[in-house]
Backbone as JSON, one array per atom type, in Angstrom:
{
  "sequence": "MMMSLAWLLYIITTSAAADDQSSPPVLDTDGQPVMRGTDYHILPAAAAATDPAGGLTLASLPSPNRCPLYVAQEPPEAAPSEGLPVHFSPVTAGEDVVREARDVVATFSVATTCARSTSWRIGVEDGETGRRFVATEGLPSYFRINATATGGAYQIASCEGGPRCGAAGILMREGGRFLALDGPAFPFRFKRV",
  "N": [[-24.09, 5.36, -22.35], [-23.99, 5.8, -19.55], [-23.56, 3.18, -18.78], [-21.0, 2.7, -19.85], [-19.44, 4.46, -18.3], [-19.75, 3.33, -15.77], [-18.52, 0.88, -16.27], [-15.89, 1.73, -16.8], [-15.2, 2.83, -14.29], [-15.3, 0.47, -12.78], [-13.16, -0.98, -13.93], [-10.96, 0.67, -13.28], [-11.06, 0.56, -10.46], [-10.74, -2.23, -9.9], [-8.24, -2.63, -11.05], [-6.59, -1.04, -9.44], [-6.89, -2.38, -7.0], [-5.8, -4.87, -7.64], [-3.2, -4.07, -8.16], [-2.34, -3.33, -5.59], [-2.06, -5.83, -4.41], [0.0, -6.93, -5.81], [2.5, -6.24, -4.94], [5.13, -7.68, -3.1], [4.83, -9.26, 0.17], [6.29, -7.91, 3.17], [8.57, -9.79, 5.0], [8.93, -11.44, 8.16], [11.47, -12.54, 10.56], [10.86, -15.2, 10.77], [9.91, -15.86, 8.33], [7.29, -15.2, 7.86], [4.52, -13.09, 6.81], [4.7, -9.63, 7.65], [2.4, -8.12, 9.75], [-0.41, -5.86, 10.09], [-0.69, -3.98, 13.07], [0.6, -5.87, 14.68], [3.21, -6.55, 16.97], [6.69, -5.95, 16.5], [10.23, -6.39, 16.77], [12.69, -4.27, 15.54], [15.55, -5.04, 14.08], [19.17, -4.99, 13.55], [20.21, -6.16, 10.37], [22.66, -7.18, 9.88], [25.24, -9.42, 10.98], [26.11, -9.92, 14.45], [28.82, -9.54, 14.74], [29.56, -7.66, 12.8], [27.85, -5.52, 13.28], [27.48, -4.63, 16.32], [25.49, -3.38, 17.79], [22.12, -2.98, 19.13], [18.51, -3.42, 18.75], [15.92, -1.12, 17.49], [14.98, 1.78, 19.36], [13.8, 4.34, 21.64], [15.11, 7.63, 22.13], [16.51, 10.63, 23.51], [17.64, 13.52, 21.78], [20.73, 15.18, 22.37], [20.01, 17.94, 24.16], [18.46, 20.8, 25.79], [15.86, 19.99, 26.23], [13.94, 17.08, 26.98], [12.01, 16.03, 25.37], [10.91, 16.23, 21.95], [11.02, 12.61, 21.57], [13.37, 10.58, 19.81], [13.89, 8.2, 17.16], [16.11, 5.66, 17.74], [19.07, 3.56, 17.91], [19.75, 0.81, 19.98], [22.63, 1.0, 22.02], [25.92, -0.55, 21.57], [26.82, -1.47, 24.1], [24.46, -2.12, 25.35], [23.59, -4.26, 23.94], [22.75, -7.7, 23.85], [20.24, -6.27, 23.35], [16.94, -6.1, 22.12], [15.57, -3.84, 21.64], [12.68, -1.66, 21.5], [9.23, -2.67, 21.04], [7.59, -2.33, 17.87], [4.8, -1.44, 15.88], [3.12, -1.71, 12.72], [1.08, 0.13, 10.44], [-0.53, -0.26, 7.55], [-1.16, 2.18, 5.04], [-3.0, 1.89, 3.01], [-6.38, 1.38, 2.76], [-8.08, -1.24, 4.41], [-6.01, -3.05, 4.1], [-4.13, -5.54, 5.58], [-1.7, -6.78, 5.51], [1.68, -5.92, 5.56], [3.29, -4.51, 2.91], [6.0, -4.54, 0.54], [7.44, -1.47, -0.5], [5.16, 0.07, -0.07], [3.2, 2.59, 1.5], [3.41, 3.0, 5.01], [2.53, 3.52, 8.47], [4.61, 3.77, 11.22], [4.79, 2.81, 14.6], [5.89, 3.0, 17.92], [5.17, 0.61, 20.41], [4.71, 1.5, 23.11], [4.36, 3.38, 26.17], [5.38, 6.72, 26.95], [7.38, 9.07, 28.86], [7.03, 11.49, 27.76], [4.44, 11.58, 27.1], [3.01, 11.57, 24.66], [2.23, 10.88, 21.2], [3.8, 7.98, 19.85], [4.28, 7.52, 17.25], [6.16, 7.42, 14.25], [7.81, 10.18, 12.7], [9.07, 12.5, 10.26], [11.72, 14.34, 11.36], [13.72, 17.07, 12.64], [16.47, 18.55, 10.8], [19.85, 17.45, 10.86], [22.34, 19.64, 11.83], [24.96, 19.47, 10.92], [25.22, 17.47, 8.9], [22.9, 17.62, 7.37], [21.13, 15.58, 7.23], [17.94, 14.11, 7.91], [16.46, 13.57, 11.01], [14.6, 10.83, 12.43], [11.78, 11.22, 14.22], [9.45, 11.2, 17.02], [6.08, 11.93, 18.08], [3.55, 14.38, 17.29], [2.05, 14.7, 13.99], [2.02, 11.63, 12.21], [4.48, 10.45, 9.84], [4.71, 8.98, 6.55], [6.22, 5.9, 5.8], [8.26, 3.59, 3.94], [8.99, 0.15, 3.33], [11.57, -1.55, 1.93], [12.9, -4.28, 0.1], [16.26, -5.52, 0.33], [19.25, -6.43, -1.49], [20.26, -8.5, -0.08], [19.04, -11.46, 1.17], [16.16, -11.52, 3.23], [16.67, -9.12, 4.44], [15.86, -5.68, 4.9], [15.3, -2.25, 3.92], [14.4, 0.89, 5.33], [12.54, 3.66, 4.26], [11.59, 7.01, 3.26], [9.49, 9.05, 1.3], [8.0, 11.15, 1.79], [6.78, 14.47, 1.75], [7.41, 15.6, -0.67], [9.74, 15.68, -3.44], [12.04, 14.82, -2.17], [13.37, 12.02, -1.36], [14.4, 9.62, 1.04], [16.61, 7.19, 2.33], [16.71, 5.3, 5.35], [19.18, 5.35, 7.81], [21.86, 4.85, 10.17], [22.92, 7.46, 12.24], [25.56, 8.79, 13.94], [25.56, 10.64, 16.88], [26.69, 12.62, 19.47], [27.45, 10.39, 21.01], [25.24, 8.8, 20.71], [23.18, 6.61, 18.67], [21.34, 7.38, 16.1], [18.34, 7.11, 14.13], [18.25, 8.23, 10.87], [17.35, 9.97, 7.88], [18.36, 10.18, 4.39], [21.0, 9.34, 3.99], [23.52, 6.75, 3.92], [21.86, 3.66, 3.51], [20.61, 1.53, 6.07], [20.55, -1.87, 6.76], [17.76, -3.73, 7.9], [15.92, -6.17, 9.89], [12.88, -7.86, 10.78], [11.57, -8.97, 13.73], [9.13, -10.91, 15.13], [7.4, -10.13, 18.12]],
  "CA": [[-23.08, 6.24, -21.78], [-23.9, 5.5, -18.13], [-22.98, 1.85, -18.67], [-19.56, 2.78, -20.1], [-18.83, 5.09, -17.14], [-19.72, 2.32, -14.72], [-17.5, -0.09, -16.65], [-14.6, 2.38, -16.61], [-14.98, 2.89, -12.85], [-15.01, -0.9, -12.35], [-11.81, -1.32, -14.4], [-10.0, 1.44, -12.47], [-11.11, 0.04, -9.09], [-10.15, -3.57, -9.83], [-6.82, -2.51, -11.37], [-5.91, -0.53, -8.24], [-6.87, -3.45, -5.99], [-4.84, -5.88, -8.08], [-1.87, -3.5, -8.0], [-2.0, -3.4, -4.18], [-1.71, -7.2, -4.07], [1.16, -7.39, -6.59], [3.72, -5.97, -4.19], [5.33, -8.8, -2.17], [4.76, -8.9, 1.59], [7.51, -7.85, 3.97], [8.6, -11.01, 5.8], [9.66, -11.37, 9.42], [12.59, -13.47, 10.65], [10.34, -16.57, 10.63], [9.4, -16.02, 6.97], [5.86, -14.89, 7.84], [4.26, -11.69, 6.47], [4.53, -8.64, 8.71], [0.97, -7.82, 9.77], [-0.91, -4.65, 10.73], [-0.99, -4.03, 14.49], [1.39, -6.88, 15.39], [4.47, -5.97, 17.44], [7.95, -6.49, 15.98], [11.48, -5.72, 17.07], [13.43, -3.94, 14.32], [16.93, -5.41, 14.43], [20.14, -4.92, 12.45], [20.26, -7.39, 9.57], [24.04, -7.66, 9.89], [25.62, -10.28, 12.11], [26.59, -9.18, 15.62], [30.24, -9.22, 14.58], [29.71, -6.46, 11.99], [27.1, -4.45, 13.93], [27.19, -5.16, 17.66], [24.42, -2.65, 18.46], [20.85, -3.7, 19.24], [17.34, -3.02, 17.98], [15.51, 0.28, 17.56], [14.42, 2.23, 20.63], [13.57, 5.78, 21.72], [16.14, 8.36, 22.86], [16.5, 12.09, 23.35], [18.83, 14.16, 21.24], [21.32, 16.05, 23.38], [19.44, 19.29, 24.14], [17.87, 21.09, 27.1], [14.54, 19.34, 26.34], [13.91, 15.62, 26.82], [11.02, 15.69, 24.36], [10.39, 14.92, 21.58], [11.93, 11.48, 21.51], [13.79, 10.22, 18.46], [14.14, 6.78, 16.92], [17.54, 5.43, 17.9], [19.47, 2.16, 17.99], [20.36, 0.46, 21.26], [24.09, 1.02, 21.88], [26.56, -1.87, 21.7], [26.91, -1.92, 25.49], [23.15, -2.66, 25.74], [23.33, -5.46, 23.15], [21.9, -7.96, 22.7], [18.89, -5.73, 23.48], [16.16, -6.08, 20.89], [14.91, -2.55, 21.51], [11.26, -1.56, 21.84], [8.35, -3.18, 19.98], [7.01, -1.4, 16.9], [3.78, -2.03, 15.0], [2.95, -1.0, 11.46], [-0.28, 0.29, 9.93], [-0.54, 0.11, 6.14], [-2.02, 3.32, 4.74], [-4.05, 1.4, 2.13], [-7.56, 0.95, 3.52], [-8.4, -2.66, 4.36], [-4.81, -3.87, 3.95], [-3.58, -6.01, 6.85], [-0.34, -7.25, 5.27], [2.63, -4.87, 5.21], [3.88, -4.88, 1.62], [7.17, -3.79, 0.11], [7.26, -0.24, -1.27], [3.84, 0.66, 0.2], [3.23, 3.48, 2.65], [2.97, 2.52, 6.32], [2.83, 4.33, 9.65], [5.31, 2.96, 12.22], [4.52, 3.34, 15.94], [6.38, 2.21, 19.05], [4.06, 0.1, 21.24], [5.06, 1.8, 24.5], [4.03, 4.71, 26.68], [6.6, 7.45, 27.26], [7.25, 10.19, 29.79], [6.61, 12.66, 26.98], [2.97, 11.48, 27.07], [2.48, 11.9, 23.34], [2.27, 9.8, 20.23], [5.1, 7.37, 19.54], [4.34, 7.28, 15.81], [7.34, 8.01, 13.64], [7.64, 11.28, 11.76], [10.32, 13.11, 9.83], [12.04, 15.4, 12.31], [14.63, 18.16, 12.28], [17.71, 18.21, 10.1], [21.12, 17.55, 11.57], [23.02, 20.84, 11.35], [26.26, 19.17, 10.31], [25.12, 16.62, 7.7], [21.67, 17.87, 6.62], [20.25, 14.4, 7.28], [16.74, 14.33, 8.72], [16.23, 12.59, 12.06], [13.25, 10.27, 12.55], [11.33, 11.58, 15.56], [8.08, 10.8, 17.36], [5.18, 13.02, 18.44], [3.0, 15.1, 16.16], [1.42, 13.89, 12.94], [2.96, 10.63, 11.7], [4.91, 10.46, 8.44], [4.62, 7.69, 5.88], [7.49, 5.25, 5.5], [8.17, 2.39, 3.09], [9.97, -0.89, 3.61], [12.01, -2.1, 0.65], [13.85, -5.4, 0.2], [17.62, -5.29, -0.13], [19.77, -7.56, -2.27], [20.55, -9.57, 0.87], [17.79, -12.11, 1.55], [15.66, -11.32, 4.59], [17.02, -7.78, 4.94], [15.04, -4.6, 4.34], [15.64, -0.88, 4.3], [13.26, 1.76, 5.6], [12.73, 4.91, 3.54], [10.43, 7.9, 3.2], [9.46, 10.04, 0.23], [7.0, 12.14, 2.19], [7.24, 15.86, 1.73], [7.87, 16.01, -1.99], [10.68, 14.87, -4.2], [13.21, 14.43, -1.38], [13.26, 10.69, -0.79], [15.59, 9.29, 1.8], [16.73, 5.9, 3.0], [17.04, 5.45, 6.76], [20.42, 4.75, 8.26], [22.27, 5.23, 11.52], [23.75, 8.65, 12.34], [26.16, 8.91, 15.27], [25.53, 11.99, 17.43], [26.87, 12.74, 20.92], [27.5, 9.06, 21.61], [24.02, 8.05, 20.4], [23.01, 6.08, 17.32], [20.0, 7.82, 15.75], [17.84, 6.81, 12.79], [18.17, 9.46, 10.09], [17.17, 9.79, 6.44], [19.22, 10.89, 3.44], [22.39, 8.88, 4.03], [23.61, 5.33, 3.59], [20.78, 2.82, 4.05], [21.01, 0.53, 7.06], [19.64, -3.01, 6.58], [17.04, -4.19, 9.09], [15.03, -7.33, 9.81], [11.74, -7.69, 11.69], [11.36, -10.16, 14.55], [7.85, -10.81, 15.83], [7.52, -10.17, 19.58]],
  "C": [[-22.88, 5.93, -20.3], [-23.25, 4.15, -17.91], [-21.47, 1.9, -18.88], [-18.83, 3.47, -18.96], [-18.72, 4.12, -15.98], [-18.64, 1.28, -15.01], [-16.1, 0.48, -16.43], [-14.25, 2.47, -15.12], [-14.63, 1.51, -12.3], [-13.58, -1.29, -12.71], [-10.76, -0.61, -13.54], [-9.93, 0.87, -11.06], [-10.43, -1.32, -8.99], [-8.66, -3.53, -10.17], [-6.04, -2.02, -10.16], [-5.83, -1.6, -7.18], [-5.86, -4.52, -6.37], [-3.41, -5.37, -7.9], [-1.42, -3.57, -6.55], [-1.53, -4.8, -3.79], [-0.45, -7.67, -4.78], [2.48, -7.14, -5.88], [3.93, -7.08, -3.16], [5.23, -8.35, -0.71], [6.17, -8.78, 2.18], [7.47, -9.06, 4.89], [9.4, -10.8, 7.09], [10.76, -12.43, 9.44], [12.16, -14.93, 10.58], [9.78, -16.83, 9.24], [7.91, -15.76, 6.84], [5.65, -13.42, 7.47], [4.14, -10.82, 7.73], [3.09, -8.13, 8.61], [0.66, -6.51, 10.52], [-1.14, -4.91, 12.22], [-0.22, -5.06, 15.3], [2.73, -6.26, 15.76], [5.68, -6.73, 16.9], [9.12, -5.71, 16.58], [12.16, -5.47, 15.73], [14.91, -4.05, 14.67], [17.88, -5.18, 13.26], [20.15, -6.24, 11.68], [21.65, -8.0, 9.59], [24.29, -8.54, 11.11], [26.19, -9.43, 13.23], [28.06, -8.78, 15.49], [30.44, -7.93, 13.78], [28.92, -5.28, 12.54], [26.68, -4.94, 15.31], [26.06, -4.44, 18.38], [23.1, -3.43, 18.38], [19.77, -3.16, 18.33], [17.0, -1.55, 18.16], [14.77, 0.57, 18.86], [14.12, 3.73, 20.53], [14.68, 6.43, 22.53], [15.98, 9.85, 22.61], [17.78, 12.53, 22.65], [19.43, 15.02, 22.35], [20.79, 17.48, 23.21], [18.87, 19.57, 25.52], [16.53, 20.38, 27.32], [14.67, 17.83, 26.16], [12.96, 15.2, 25.72], [11.18, 16.65, 23.18], [11.47, 13.85, 21.64], [12.2, 11.12, 20.05], [14.01, 8.71, 18.38], [15.66, 6.6, 16.93], [17.81, 3.92, 17.93], [20.12, 1.93, 19.35], [21.87, 0.43, 21.08], [24.69, -0.37, 22.07], [26.63, -2.37, 23.13], [25.58, -2.46, 26.01], [22.83, -3.95, 25.0], [23.52, -6.68, 24.03], [20.46, -7.47, 22.85], [18.18, -5.68, 22.13], [15.41, -4.77, 20.7], [13.46, -2.62, 21.95], [10.4, -2.1, 20.71], [7.74, -2.05, 19.15], [5.9, -2.13, 16.17], [3.59, -1.11, 13.79], [1.48, -0.96, 11.08], [-0.2, 0.68, 8.46], [-1.53, 1.24, 5.9], [-3.18, 2.9, 3.85], [-5.2, 0.84, 2.96], [-7.81, -0.54, 3.32], [-7.21, -3.58, 4.21], [-4.27, -4.25, 5.33], [-2.15, -6.5, 6.73], [0.52, -6.04, 4.91], [3.36, -5.32, 3.96], [5.06, -3.98, 1.29], [6.74, -2.57, -0.7], [5.87, 0.37, -1.14], [3.94, 1.51, 1.46], [2.68, 2.82, 3.9], [3.26, 3.61, 7.36], [3.47, 3.37, 10.65], [5.12, 3.63, 13.58], [5.14, 2.42, 16.98], [5.19, 1.84, 19.93], [4.39, 0.28, 22.72], [4.49, 3.17, 24.88], [5.35, 5.4, 27.04], [6.32, 8.55, 28.28], [6.85, 11.47, 29.06], [5.1, 12.69, 26.8], [2.37, 11.92, 25.75], [2.59, 10.69, 22.44], [3.7, 9.28, 20.05], [5.17, 6.95, 18.07], [5.53, 8.04, 15.23], [6.96, 9.16, 12.72], [9.02, 11.78, 11.35], [10.56, 14.32, 10.72], [12.98, 16.44, 11.75], [15.84, 17.63, 11.52], [18.9, 18.33, 11.04], [21.89, 18.72, 10.97], [24.32, 20.57, 10.61], [26.12, 18.44, 8.97], [23.91, 16.93, 6.82], [20.73, 16.68, 6.6], [19.09, 14.69, 8.22], [16.58, 13.2, 9.73], [14.8, 12.05, 11.96], [12.85, 10.46, 14.01], [9.98, 10.94, 15.83], [7.34, 12.07, 17.77], [4.7, 13.74, 17.18], [2.35, 14.16, 15.16], [2.43, 12.89, 12.38], [3.29, 10.86, 10.23], [4.73, 9.06, 7.87], [6.02, 7.19, 5.56], [7.22, 4.06, 4.6], [9.28, 1.43, 3.49], [10.3, -1.56, 2.28], [13.02, -3.22, 0.88], [15.22, -4.95, -0.28], [18.06, -6.5, -0.95], [20.1, -8.75, -1.38], [19.24, -10.17, 1.34], [17.42, -11.88, 3.0], [15.98, -9.97, 5.18], [16.2, -6.73, 4.19], [15.63, -3.26, 4.72], [14.34, -0.1, 4.48], [13.55, 3.08, 4.91], [11.47, 5.76, 3.65], [10.59, 8.86, 2.04], [8.45, 11.13, 0.56], [7.6, 13.54, 2.14], [7.84, 16.25, 0.4], [8.91, 15.1, -2.58], [11.89, 14.38, -3.4], [12.97, 13.09, -0.7], [14.54, 10.38, -0.03], [15.52, 7.92, 2.43], [17.16, 6.16, 4.44], [18.33, 4.69, 7.07], [20.74, 5.25, 9.66], [23.22, 6.42, 11.45], [24.25, 8.76, 13.77], [26.15, 10.38, 15.69], [25.68, 11.93, 18.94], [26.85, 11.39, 21.62], [26.26, 8.23, 21.35], [23.98, 7.62, 18.95], [21.57, 6.35, 16.91], [19.63, 7.43, 14.33], [17.66, 8.13, 12.06], [18.05, 9.11, 8.61], [18.3, 10.47, 5.68], [20.7, 10.51, 3.51], [22.44, 7.43, 3.6], [22.49, 4.54, 4.27], [21.35, 1.8, 5.02], [20.05, -0.64, 6.94], [19.06, -3.49, 7.92], [16.33, -5.51, 8.81], [13.99, -7.15, 10.91], [11.47, -9.0, 12.42], [10.07, -9.98, 15.34], [8.07, -10.98, 17.33], [6.73, -11.33, 20.12]]
}
């Protein structure tokens, strides 16, 4: 009986480990796997002619408070800015390769005047559209990176918080371009810094 329980535990453990390796790695613009703790610029996958804006950065929503900061896209007038560097931490223990459809924590690799965490989390809902902004500060949320049909392009999504899954896209607010869930997906690519 004890031998069969040990065998069952072994099968479950090795199956889970094999499953973690079966998901393909997310690739950067050089075709290399995106790695834990390495800095990347998150850029629009579209050509500059179709999306003249730059990479992802931090910005404040129009409000009396400057903090928290939200994930935003550099405006076209700042292009060709690559934005701020971001690093990823796979949630799976011991995993150093960022894999498609696996939970990761995304964190900007910068200090801010808000003096708090720059890890991404699901923020407040937009009052007009109901889309959820991606903010920083507080406990980080889990995100997933999924390949699109266009080679080398990926979308960012989150299913954290229950059955409400949402793809990340750009939401225009008060002249800013903010990353928000629950709308059209925006294709990104990852360029190693």
